[in-house]
Coordinates of C-alpha atoms in Angstrom, one line a residue:
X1 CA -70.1 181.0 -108.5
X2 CA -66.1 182.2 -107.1
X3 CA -66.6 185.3 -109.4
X4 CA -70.1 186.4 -108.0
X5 CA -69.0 185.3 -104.6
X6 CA -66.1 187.8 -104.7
X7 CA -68.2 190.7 -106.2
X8 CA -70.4 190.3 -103.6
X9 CA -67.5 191.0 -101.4
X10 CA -66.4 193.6 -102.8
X11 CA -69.6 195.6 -102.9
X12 CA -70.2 194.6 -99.2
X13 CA -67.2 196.5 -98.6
X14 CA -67.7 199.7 -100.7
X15 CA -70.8 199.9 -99.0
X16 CA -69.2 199.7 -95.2
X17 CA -66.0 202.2 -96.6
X18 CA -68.5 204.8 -97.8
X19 CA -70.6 204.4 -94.7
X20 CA -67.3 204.9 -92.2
X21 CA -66.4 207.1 -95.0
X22 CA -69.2 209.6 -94.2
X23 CA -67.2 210.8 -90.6
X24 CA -63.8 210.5 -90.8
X25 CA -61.1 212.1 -88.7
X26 CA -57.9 213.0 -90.6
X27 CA -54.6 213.7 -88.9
X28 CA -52.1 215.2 -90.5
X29 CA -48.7 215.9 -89.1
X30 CA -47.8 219.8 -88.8
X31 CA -43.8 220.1 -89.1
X32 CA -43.9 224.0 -88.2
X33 CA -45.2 223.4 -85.0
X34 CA -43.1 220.1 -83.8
X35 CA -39.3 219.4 -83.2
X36 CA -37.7 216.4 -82.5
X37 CA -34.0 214.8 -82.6
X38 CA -31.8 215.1 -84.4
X39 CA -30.5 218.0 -85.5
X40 CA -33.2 219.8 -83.0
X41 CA -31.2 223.0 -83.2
X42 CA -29.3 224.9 -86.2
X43 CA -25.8 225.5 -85.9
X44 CA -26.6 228.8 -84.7
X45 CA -28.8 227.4 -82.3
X46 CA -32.2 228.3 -83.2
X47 CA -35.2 225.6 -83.8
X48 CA -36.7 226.2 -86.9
X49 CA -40.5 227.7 -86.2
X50 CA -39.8 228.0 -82.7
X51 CA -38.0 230.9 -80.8
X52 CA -36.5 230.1 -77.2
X53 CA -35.7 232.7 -74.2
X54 CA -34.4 232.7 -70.5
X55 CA -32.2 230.0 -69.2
X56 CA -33.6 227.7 -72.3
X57 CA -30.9 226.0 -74.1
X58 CA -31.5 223.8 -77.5
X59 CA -29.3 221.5 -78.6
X60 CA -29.1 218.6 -81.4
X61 CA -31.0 216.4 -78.8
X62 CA -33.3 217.8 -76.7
X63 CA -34.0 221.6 -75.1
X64 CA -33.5 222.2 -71.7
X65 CA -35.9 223.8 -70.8
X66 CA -34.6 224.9 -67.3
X67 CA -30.9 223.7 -65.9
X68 CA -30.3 222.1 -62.3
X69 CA -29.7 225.5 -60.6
X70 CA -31.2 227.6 -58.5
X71 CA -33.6 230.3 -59.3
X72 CA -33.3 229.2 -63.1
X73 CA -36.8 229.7 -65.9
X74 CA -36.8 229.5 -69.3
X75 CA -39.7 229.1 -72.1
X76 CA -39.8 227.9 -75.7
X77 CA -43.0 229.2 -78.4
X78 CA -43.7 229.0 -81.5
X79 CA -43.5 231.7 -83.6
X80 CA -46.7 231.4 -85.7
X81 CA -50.3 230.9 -84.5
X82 CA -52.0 227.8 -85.1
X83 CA -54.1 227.6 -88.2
X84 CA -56.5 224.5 -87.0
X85 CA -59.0 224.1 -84.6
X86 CA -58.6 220.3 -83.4
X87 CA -55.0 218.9 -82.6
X88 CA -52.9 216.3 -80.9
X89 CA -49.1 216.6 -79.5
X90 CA -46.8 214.3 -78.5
X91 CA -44.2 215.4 -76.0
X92 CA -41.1 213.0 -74.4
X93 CA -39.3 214.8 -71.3
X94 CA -37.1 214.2 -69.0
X95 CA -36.6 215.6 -64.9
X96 CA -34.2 214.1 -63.1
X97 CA -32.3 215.8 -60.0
X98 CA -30.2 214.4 -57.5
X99 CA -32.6 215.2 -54.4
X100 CA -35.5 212.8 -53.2
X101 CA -38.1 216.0 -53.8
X102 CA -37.6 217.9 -57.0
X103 CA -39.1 221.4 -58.6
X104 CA -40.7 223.1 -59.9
X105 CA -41.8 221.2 -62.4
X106 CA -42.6 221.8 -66.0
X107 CA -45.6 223.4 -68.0
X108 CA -47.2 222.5 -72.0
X109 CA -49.3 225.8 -72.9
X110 CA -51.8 226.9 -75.7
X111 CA -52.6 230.2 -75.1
X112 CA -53.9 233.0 -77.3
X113 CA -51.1 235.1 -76.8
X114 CA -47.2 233.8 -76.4
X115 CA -46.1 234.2 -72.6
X116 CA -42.8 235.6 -71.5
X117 CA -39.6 233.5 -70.2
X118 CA -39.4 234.2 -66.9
X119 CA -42.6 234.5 -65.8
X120 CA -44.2 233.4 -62.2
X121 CA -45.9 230.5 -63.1
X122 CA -43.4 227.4 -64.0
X123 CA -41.2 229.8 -66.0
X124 CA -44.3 231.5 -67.9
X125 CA -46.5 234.2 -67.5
X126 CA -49.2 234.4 -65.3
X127 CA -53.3 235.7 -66.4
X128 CA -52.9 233.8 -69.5
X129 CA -55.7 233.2 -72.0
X130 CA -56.0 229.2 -72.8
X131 CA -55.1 226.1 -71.4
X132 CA -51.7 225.1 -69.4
X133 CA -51.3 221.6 -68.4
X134 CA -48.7 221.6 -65.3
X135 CA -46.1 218.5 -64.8
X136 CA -46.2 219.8 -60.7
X137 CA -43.4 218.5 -58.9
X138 CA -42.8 220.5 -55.5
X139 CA -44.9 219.9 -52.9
X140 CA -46.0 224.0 -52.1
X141 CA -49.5 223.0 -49.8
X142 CA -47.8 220.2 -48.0
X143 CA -50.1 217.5 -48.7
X144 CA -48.0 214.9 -50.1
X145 CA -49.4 215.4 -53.4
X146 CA -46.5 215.4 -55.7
X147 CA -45.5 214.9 -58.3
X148 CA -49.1 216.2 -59.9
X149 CA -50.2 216.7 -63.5
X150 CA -53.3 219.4 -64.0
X151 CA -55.3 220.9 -66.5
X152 CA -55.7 224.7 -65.6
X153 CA -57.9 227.0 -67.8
X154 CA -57.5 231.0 -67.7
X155 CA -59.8 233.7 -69.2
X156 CA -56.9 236.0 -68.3
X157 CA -58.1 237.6 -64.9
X158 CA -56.9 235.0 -62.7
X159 CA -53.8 234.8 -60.5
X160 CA -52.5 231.0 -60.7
X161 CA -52.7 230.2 -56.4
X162 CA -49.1 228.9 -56.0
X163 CA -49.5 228.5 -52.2
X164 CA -51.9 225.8 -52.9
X165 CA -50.7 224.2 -56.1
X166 CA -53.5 225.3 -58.2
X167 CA -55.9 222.6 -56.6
X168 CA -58.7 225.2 -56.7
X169 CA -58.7 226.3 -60.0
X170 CA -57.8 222.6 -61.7
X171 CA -59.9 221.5 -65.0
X172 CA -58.6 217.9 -64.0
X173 CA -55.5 216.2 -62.9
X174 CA -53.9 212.6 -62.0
X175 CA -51.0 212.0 -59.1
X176 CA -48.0 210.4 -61.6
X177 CA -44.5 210.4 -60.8
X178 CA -42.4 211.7 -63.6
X179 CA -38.9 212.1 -61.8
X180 CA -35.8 210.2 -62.6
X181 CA -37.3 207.7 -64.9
X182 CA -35.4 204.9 -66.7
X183 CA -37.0 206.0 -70.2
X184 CA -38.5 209.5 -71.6
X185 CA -41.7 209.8 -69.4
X186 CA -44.7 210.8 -72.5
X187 CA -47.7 212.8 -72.5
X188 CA -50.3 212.9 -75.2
X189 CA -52.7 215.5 -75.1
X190 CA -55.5 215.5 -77.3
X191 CA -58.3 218.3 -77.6
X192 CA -61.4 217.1 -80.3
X193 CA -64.4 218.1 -80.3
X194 CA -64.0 220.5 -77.7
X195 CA -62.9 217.2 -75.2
X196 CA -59.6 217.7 -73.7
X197 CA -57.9 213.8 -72.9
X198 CA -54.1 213.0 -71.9
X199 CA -52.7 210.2 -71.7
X200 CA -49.6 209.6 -69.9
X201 CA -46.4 207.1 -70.1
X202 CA -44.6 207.1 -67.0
X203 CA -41.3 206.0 -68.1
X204 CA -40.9 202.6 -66.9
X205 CA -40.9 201.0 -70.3
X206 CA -39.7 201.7 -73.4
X207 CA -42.9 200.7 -75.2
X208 CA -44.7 203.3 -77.6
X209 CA -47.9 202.1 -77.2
X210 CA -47.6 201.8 -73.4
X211 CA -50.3 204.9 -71.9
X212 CA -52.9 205.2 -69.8
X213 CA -55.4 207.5 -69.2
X214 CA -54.8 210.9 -66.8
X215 CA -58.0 212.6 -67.2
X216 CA -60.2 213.1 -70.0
X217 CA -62.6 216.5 -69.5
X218 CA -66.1 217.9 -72.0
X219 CA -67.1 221.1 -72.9
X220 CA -63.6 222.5 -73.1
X221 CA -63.7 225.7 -74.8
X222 CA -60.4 226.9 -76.4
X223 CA -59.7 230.4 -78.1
X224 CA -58.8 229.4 -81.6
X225 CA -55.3 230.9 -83.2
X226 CA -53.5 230.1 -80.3
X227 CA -49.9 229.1 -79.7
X228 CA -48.3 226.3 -78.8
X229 CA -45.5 226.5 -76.0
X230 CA -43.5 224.8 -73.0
X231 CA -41.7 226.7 -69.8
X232 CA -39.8 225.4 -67.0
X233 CA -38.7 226.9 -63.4
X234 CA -36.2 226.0 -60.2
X235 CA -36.7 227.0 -56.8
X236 CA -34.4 226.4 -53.5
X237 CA -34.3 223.0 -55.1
X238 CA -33.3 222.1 -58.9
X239 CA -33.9 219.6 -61.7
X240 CA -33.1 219.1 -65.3
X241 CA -35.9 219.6 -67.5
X242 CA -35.2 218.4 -71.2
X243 CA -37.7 217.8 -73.9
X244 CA -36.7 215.5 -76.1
X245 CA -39.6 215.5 -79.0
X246 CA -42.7 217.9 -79.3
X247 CA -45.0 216.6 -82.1
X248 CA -48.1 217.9 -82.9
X249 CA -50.6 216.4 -85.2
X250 CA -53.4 217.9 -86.9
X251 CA -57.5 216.3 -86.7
X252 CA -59.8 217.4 -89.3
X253 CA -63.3 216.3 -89.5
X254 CA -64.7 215.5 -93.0
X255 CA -68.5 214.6 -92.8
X256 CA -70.1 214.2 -95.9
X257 CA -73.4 214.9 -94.9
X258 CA -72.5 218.6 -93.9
X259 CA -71.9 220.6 -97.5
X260 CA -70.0 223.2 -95.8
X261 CA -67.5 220.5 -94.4
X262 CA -66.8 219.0 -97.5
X263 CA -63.5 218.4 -99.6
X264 CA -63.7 221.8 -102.2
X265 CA -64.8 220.9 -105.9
X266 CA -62.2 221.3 -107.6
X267 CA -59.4 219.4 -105.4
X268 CA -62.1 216.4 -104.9
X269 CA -62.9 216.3 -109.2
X270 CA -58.8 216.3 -109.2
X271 CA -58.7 213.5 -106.6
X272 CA -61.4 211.4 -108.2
X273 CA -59.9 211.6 -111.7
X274 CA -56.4 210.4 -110.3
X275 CA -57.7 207.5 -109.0
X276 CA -59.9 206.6 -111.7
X277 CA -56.7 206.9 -113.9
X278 CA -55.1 205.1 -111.4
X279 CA -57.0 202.2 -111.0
X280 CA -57.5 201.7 -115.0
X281 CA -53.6 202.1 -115.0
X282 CA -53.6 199.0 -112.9
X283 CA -56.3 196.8 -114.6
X284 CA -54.7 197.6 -117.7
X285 CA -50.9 196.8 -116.5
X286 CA -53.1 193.0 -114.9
X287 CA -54.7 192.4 -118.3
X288 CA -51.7 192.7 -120.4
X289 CA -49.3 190.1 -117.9
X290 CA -52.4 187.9 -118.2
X291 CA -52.0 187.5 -121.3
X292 CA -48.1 187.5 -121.4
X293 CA -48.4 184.3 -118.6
X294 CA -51.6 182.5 -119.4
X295 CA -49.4 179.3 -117.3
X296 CA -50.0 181.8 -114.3
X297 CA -53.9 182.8 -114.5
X298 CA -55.1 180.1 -112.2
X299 CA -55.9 180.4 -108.8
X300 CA -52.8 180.8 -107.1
X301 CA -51.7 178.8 -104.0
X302 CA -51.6 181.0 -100.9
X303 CA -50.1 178.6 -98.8
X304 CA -47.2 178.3 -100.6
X305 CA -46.4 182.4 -99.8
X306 CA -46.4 181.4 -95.9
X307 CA -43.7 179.6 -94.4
X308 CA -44.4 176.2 -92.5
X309 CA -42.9 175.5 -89.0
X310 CA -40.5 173.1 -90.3
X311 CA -39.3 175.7 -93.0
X312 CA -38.7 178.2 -90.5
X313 CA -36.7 176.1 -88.5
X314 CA -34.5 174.7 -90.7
X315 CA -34.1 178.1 -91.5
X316 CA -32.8 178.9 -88.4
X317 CA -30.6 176.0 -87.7
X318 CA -28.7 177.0 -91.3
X319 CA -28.5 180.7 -90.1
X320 CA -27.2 179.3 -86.7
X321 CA -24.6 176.8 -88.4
X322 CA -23.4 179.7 -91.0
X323 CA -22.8 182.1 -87.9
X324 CA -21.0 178.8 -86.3
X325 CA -18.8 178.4 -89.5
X326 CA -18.0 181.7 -89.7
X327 CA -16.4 181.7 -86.2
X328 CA -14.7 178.9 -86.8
X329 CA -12.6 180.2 -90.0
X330 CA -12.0 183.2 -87.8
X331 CA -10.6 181.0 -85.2
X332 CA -8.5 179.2 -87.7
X333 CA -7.4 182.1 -89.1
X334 CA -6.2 183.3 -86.0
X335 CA -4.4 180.4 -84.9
X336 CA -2.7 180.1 -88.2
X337 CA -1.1 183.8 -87.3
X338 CA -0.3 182.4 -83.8
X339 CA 1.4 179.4 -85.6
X340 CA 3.9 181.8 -87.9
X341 CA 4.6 184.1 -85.5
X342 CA 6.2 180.9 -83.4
X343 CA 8.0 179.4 -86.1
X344 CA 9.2 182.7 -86.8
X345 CA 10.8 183.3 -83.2
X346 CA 12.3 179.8 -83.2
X347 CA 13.8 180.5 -86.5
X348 CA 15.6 183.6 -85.2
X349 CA 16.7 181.6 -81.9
X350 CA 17.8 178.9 -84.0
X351 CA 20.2 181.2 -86.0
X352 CA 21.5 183.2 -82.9
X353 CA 22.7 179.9 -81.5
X354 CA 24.3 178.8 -85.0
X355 CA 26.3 182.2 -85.1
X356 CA 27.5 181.4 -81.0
X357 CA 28.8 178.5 -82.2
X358 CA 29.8 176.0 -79.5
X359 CA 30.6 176.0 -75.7
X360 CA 34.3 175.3 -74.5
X361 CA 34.3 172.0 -73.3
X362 CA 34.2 172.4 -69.2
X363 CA 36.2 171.4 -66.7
X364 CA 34.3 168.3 -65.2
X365 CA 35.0 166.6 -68.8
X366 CA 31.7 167.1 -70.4
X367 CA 31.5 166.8 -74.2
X368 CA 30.8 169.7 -76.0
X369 CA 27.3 170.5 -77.1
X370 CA 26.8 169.9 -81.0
X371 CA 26.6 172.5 -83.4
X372 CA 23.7 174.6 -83.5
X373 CA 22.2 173.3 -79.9
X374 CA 21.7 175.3 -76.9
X375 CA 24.8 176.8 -75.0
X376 CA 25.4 175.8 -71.8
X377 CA 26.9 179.5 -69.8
X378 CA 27.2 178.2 -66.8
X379 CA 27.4 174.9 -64.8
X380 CA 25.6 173.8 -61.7
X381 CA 28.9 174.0 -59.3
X382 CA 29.1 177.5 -60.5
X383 CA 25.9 178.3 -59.6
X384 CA 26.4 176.3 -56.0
X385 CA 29.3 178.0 -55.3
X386 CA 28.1 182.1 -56.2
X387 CA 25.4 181.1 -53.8
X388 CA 27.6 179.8 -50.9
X389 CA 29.5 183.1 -51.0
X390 CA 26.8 185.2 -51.1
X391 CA 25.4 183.6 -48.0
X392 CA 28.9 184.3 -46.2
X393 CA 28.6 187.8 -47.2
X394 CA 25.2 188.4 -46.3
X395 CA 26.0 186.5 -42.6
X396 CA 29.2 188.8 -42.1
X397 CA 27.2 192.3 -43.3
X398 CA 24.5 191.2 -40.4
X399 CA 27.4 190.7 -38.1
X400 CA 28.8 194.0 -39.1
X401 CA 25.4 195.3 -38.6
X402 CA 24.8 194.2 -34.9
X403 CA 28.6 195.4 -34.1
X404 CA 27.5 199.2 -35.1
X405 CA 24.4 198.9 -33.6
X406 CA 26.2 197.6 -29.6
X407 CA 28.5 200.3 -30.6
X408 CA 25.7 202.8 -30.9
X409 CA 24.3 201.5 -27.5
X410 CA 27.6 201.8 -25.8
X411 CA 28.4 205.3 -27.0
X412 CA 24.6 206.6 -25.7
X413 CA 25.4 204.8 -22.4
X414 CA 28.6 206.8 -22.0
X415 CA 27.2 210.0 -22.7
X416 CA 24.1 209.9 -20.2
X417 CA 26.3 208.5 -17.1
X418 CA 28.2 211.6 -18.0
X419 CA 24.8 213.6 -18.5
X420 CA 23.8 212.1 -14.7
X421 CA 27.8 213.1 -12.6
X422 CA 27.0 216.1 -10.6
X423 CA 27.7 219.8 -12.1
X424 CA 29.1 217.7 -15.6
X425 CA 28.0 218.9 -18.4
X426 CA 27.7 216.9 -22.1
X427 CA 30.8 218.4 -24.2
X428 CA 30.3 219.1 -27.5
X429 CA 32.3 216.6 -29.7
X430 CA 36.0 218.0 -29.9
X431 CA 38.6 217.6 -32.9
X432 CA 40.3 213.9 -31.7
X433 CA 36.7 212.4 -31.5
X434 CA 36.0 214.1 -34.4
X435 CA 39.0 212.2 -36.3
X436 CA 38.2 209.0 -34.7
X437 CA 34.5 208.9 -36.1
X438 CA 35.9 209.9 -39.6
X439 CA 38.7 207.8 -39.6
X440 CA 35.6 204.5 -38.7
X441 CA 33.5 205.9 -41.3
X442 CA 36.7 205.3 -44.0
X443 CA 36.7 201.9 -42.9
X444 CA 33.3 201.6 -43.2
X445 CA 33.3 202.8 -46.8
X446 CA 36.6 200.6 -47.4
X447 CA 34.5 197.5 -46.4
X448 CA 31.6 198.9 -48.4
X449 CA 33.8 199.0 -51.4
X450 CA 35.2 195.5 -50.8
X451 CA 32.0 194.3 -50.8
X452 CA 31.1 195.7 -54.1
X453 CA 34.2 194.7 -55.3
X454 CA 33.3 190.9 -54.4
X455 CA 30.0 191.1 -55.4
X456 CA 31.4 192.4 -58.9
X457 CA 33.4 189.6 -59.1
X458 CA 30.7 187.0 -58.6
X459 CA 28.7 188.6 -61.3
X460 CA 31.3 187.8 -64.0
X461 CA 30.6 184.8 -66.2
X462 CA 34.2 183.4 -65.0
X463 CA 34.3 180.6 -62.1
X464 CA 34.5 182.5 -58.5
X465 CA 37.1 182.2 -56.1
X466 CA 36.7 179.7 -53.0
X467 CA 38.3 182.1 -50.2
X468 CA 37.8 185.7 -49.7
X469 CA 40.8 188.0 -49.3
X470 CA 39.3 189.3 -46.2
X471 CA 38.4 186.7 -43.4
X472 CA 35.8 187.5 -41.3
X473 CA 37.9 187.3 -38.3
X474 CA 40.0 190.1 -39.5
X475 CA 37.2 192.1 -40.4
X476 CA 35.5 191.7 -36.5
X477 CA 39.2 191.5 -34.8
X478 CA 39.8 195.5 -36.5
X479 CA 35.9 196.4 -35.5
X480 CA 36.8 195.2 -32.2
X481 CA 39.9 197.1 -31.9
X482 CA 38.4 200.4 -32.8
X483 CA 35.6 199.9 -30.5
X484 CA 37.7 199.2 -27.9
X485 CA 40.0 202.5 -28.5
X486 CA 36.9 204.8 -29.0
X487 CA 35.4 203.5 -25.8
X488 CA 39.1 204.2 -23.9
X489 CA 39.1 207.6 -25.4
X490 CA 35.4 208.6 -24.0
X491 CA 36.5 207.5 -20.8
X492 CA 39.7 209.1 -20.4
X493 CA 38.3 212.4 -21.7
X494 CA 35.6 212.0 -19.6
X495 CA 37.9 211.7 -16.5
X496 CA 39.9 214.9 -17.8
X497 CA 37.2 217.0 -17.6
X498 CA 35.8 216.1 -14.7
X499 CA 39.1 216.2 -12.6
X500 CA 39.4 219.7 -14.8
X501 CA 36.2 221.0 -13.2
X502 CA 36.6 220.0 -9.5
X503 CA 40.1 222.2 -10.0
X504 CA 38.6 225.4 -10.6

């Protein structure tokens, strides 16, 4: 009863093959009319089938079609005619510009004869013969319209009406926006049966299968032995238009109720005798393992080629404790490394300190450290006392500091009640004050030097003095001194050449 049950079956569906069998539509993918990434251009730079012109430029990726620059057009074309009536193409661009409003926009053509490369119409030429679908993205009419996609059929007499986008000679169209999208924006356009559809991904996503329907137009009349092409074009405003894939697909009609539209004799005997061969190849090859396993001619268990729940999820928890384990003896491994590298560095410390050797015991009566330990290079009374003396220099070089500065103040004082005694006049410095400046600055640098000196000194691993061999009094008693006698001598030539200047 099983073995009737499943002929049964099987003639059912021989019976509902041969009836779907008697319309079928074949595709077939045409390589001479498609290009795609990568290697999309030759190291010379030419596509293979296709010949480019204008501002076009093809790379390994994509072709750009038309750069973002002014006043830019270029066209791509194949370079043979195409050799089936019915087809389907597949093309993935990109426009993206800067600017809130792009353009032009971007054209696909089939057209009976190839247009130029910088023609009028979106980098084409215009009075074509076929079918251009336009990717419209400048508004020209001002009706907020744009980005546009049209269908726009020419017997070749007709001027394509720029002013007004085209909207009075469209086939069809559909408002989509096709600028600066996330992902490839996709058009398929199909053309069966003398039906023209496209369908249209607008970018968003990066699913294949995600399309909906533009416009879909009957009784669409295309000249056959056509070519296929695509042009762009820039105005006052630019965009990049690249085309990333442009695949084209072949449908072929087989009904076997037409004789004229039939598979040819001798390629359909050659095709039935292959599979005929093929298929006793196979019952042959089933008969003979049969026989080899007759443990393995029962009905098999189908359940036991799926997976249960439980399976597949203790699957998952031993992939997820493998990954787990694996990151752990990486870890491990690394914190060994970490581990040598220390013992390593304490090993080289260790046997820096052993070739030292040990400390001289110091002066408070400290025992020595014991071989090997740390040395000990200076003590905290050391440290106390460096300290205290650079505090006492640092109070007396701000005390030396505010004595230059008063003397500053007292020397501009001088000079502008000079400036202010009637018909005086502000001498130029003469040679005594001259020598008196130079001979402050020498002190200056002596004290500059002393100070390096002491700082030098305090540096040294050796235990610092506790007095300075120059007080501070001295130091501000000498400052004082030649303050005093500088201020004298401004005075006293002051009075000279005023008493000079009533004479005469």
């Amino acid at each position: 009863f099983y073995s009737n049950f499943l002929l049964l079956v099987y003639i059912i569906f021989v019976i509902i093959n041969i009836v779907k069998a008697s319309n079928i539509l074949h595709k077939r993918f045409e390589y001479k009319y498609s290009f795609k990434p990568p290697y999309l251009a030759q190291k010379d730079g030419s596509v293979p089938f296709w010949e480019y012109g204008g501002n076009c430029i093809a790379s390994s990726e994509n072709v750009r079609l038309a750069p973002s620059l002014r006043s830019q057009k270029g066209a791509i074309w194949t370079k043979v005619p195409i050799t089936f009536d019915y087809w389907e193409v597949d093309v993935a661009f990109r426009v993206t510009g800067r600017g809130r409003v792009g353009a032009d926009g971007l054209a696909f053509w089939y057209t009976l004869n190839k247009g130029s490369y910088d023609g009028d119409v979106f980098g084409s030429s215009d009075k074509w013969v076929g079918l251009g679908v336009f990717f419209d993205s400048f508004d020209n009419d001002n009706k907020h319209n744009n980005p546009y996609i049209m269908a726009v059929l020419n017997d070749g007499t007709k001027l394509f009406d720029h002013k007004q986008d085209g909207t009075t000679q469209l086939l069809a169209g559909c408002l989509r926006d096709f600028r600066n999208k996330p992902f490839p924006t996709r058009a398929k356009i199909e053309y069966y049966n003398n039906v023209l559809t496209l369908l249209f991904n607008n970018g968003m996503t990066n699913n294949d299968k995600d399309f909906d329907i533009c416009f879909r137009v009957e009784n669409v009349a295309l000249p056959k032995g056509g070519y296929f092409g695509l042009s762009a074009a820039t105005g006052g405003l630019a965009d990049d238009h690249d085309v990333i894939h442009f695949l084209t697909t072949s449908l072929h009609t087989v009904d076997n109720t037409q004789p004229g539209s039939q598979v040819p004799g001798d390629e359909s005997i050659k095709l039935s005798q292959e599979y005929l061969e093929y298929q006793q190849k196979l019952e042959q090859q089933k008969q003979d393992y049969r026989k080899e396993h007759p443990e393995e001619a029962k009905d098999p268990n189908y359940d036991e080629w799926f997976e249960t729940d439980s399976q597949r999820e203790l699957r998952q928890i031993f992939q997820g404790q493998s990954h787990m384990f694996e990151a752990l003896r990486e870890l491990g491994r690394k914190l060994d490394e970490v581990v040598g590298r220390q013992e390593r560095t304490l090993s080289l410390i260790s046997t820096q300190q052993v070739a030292v050797g040990q400390a001289p015991p110091s002066q408070s009566g400290q025992a020595p450290p014991p071989q090997g330990a740390f040395v000990d290079t200076i003590r905290r009374h050391e440290v106390d006392t460096i300290l205290n003396n650079q505090n006492t220099i640092s109070s007396a070089a701000r005390e030396i500091r505010q004595f230059v500065l008063e003397l500053k103040t007292r020397t501009d004082t001088i000079i502008n009640n000079q400036a202010k005694q009637p018909t005086a006049q502000v001498q130029s410095v003469g040679y005594d004050t001259q020598s008196l400046v130079s001979e402050m600055r020498d002190g200056l640098n002596n004290l500059k030097q002393n100070y390096a000196h002491v700082v030098q000194k305090l540096t040294e691993k050796q235990a610092c003095p506790t007095a300075s061999c120059v007080g501070v009094t001295t130091m501000i008693v000498i400052v004082i001194t030649q303050t005093i006698a500088f201020i004298g001598y401004s005075i006293y030539r002051g009075s000279k050449d005023s008493q000079a200047k009533k004479f005469y």
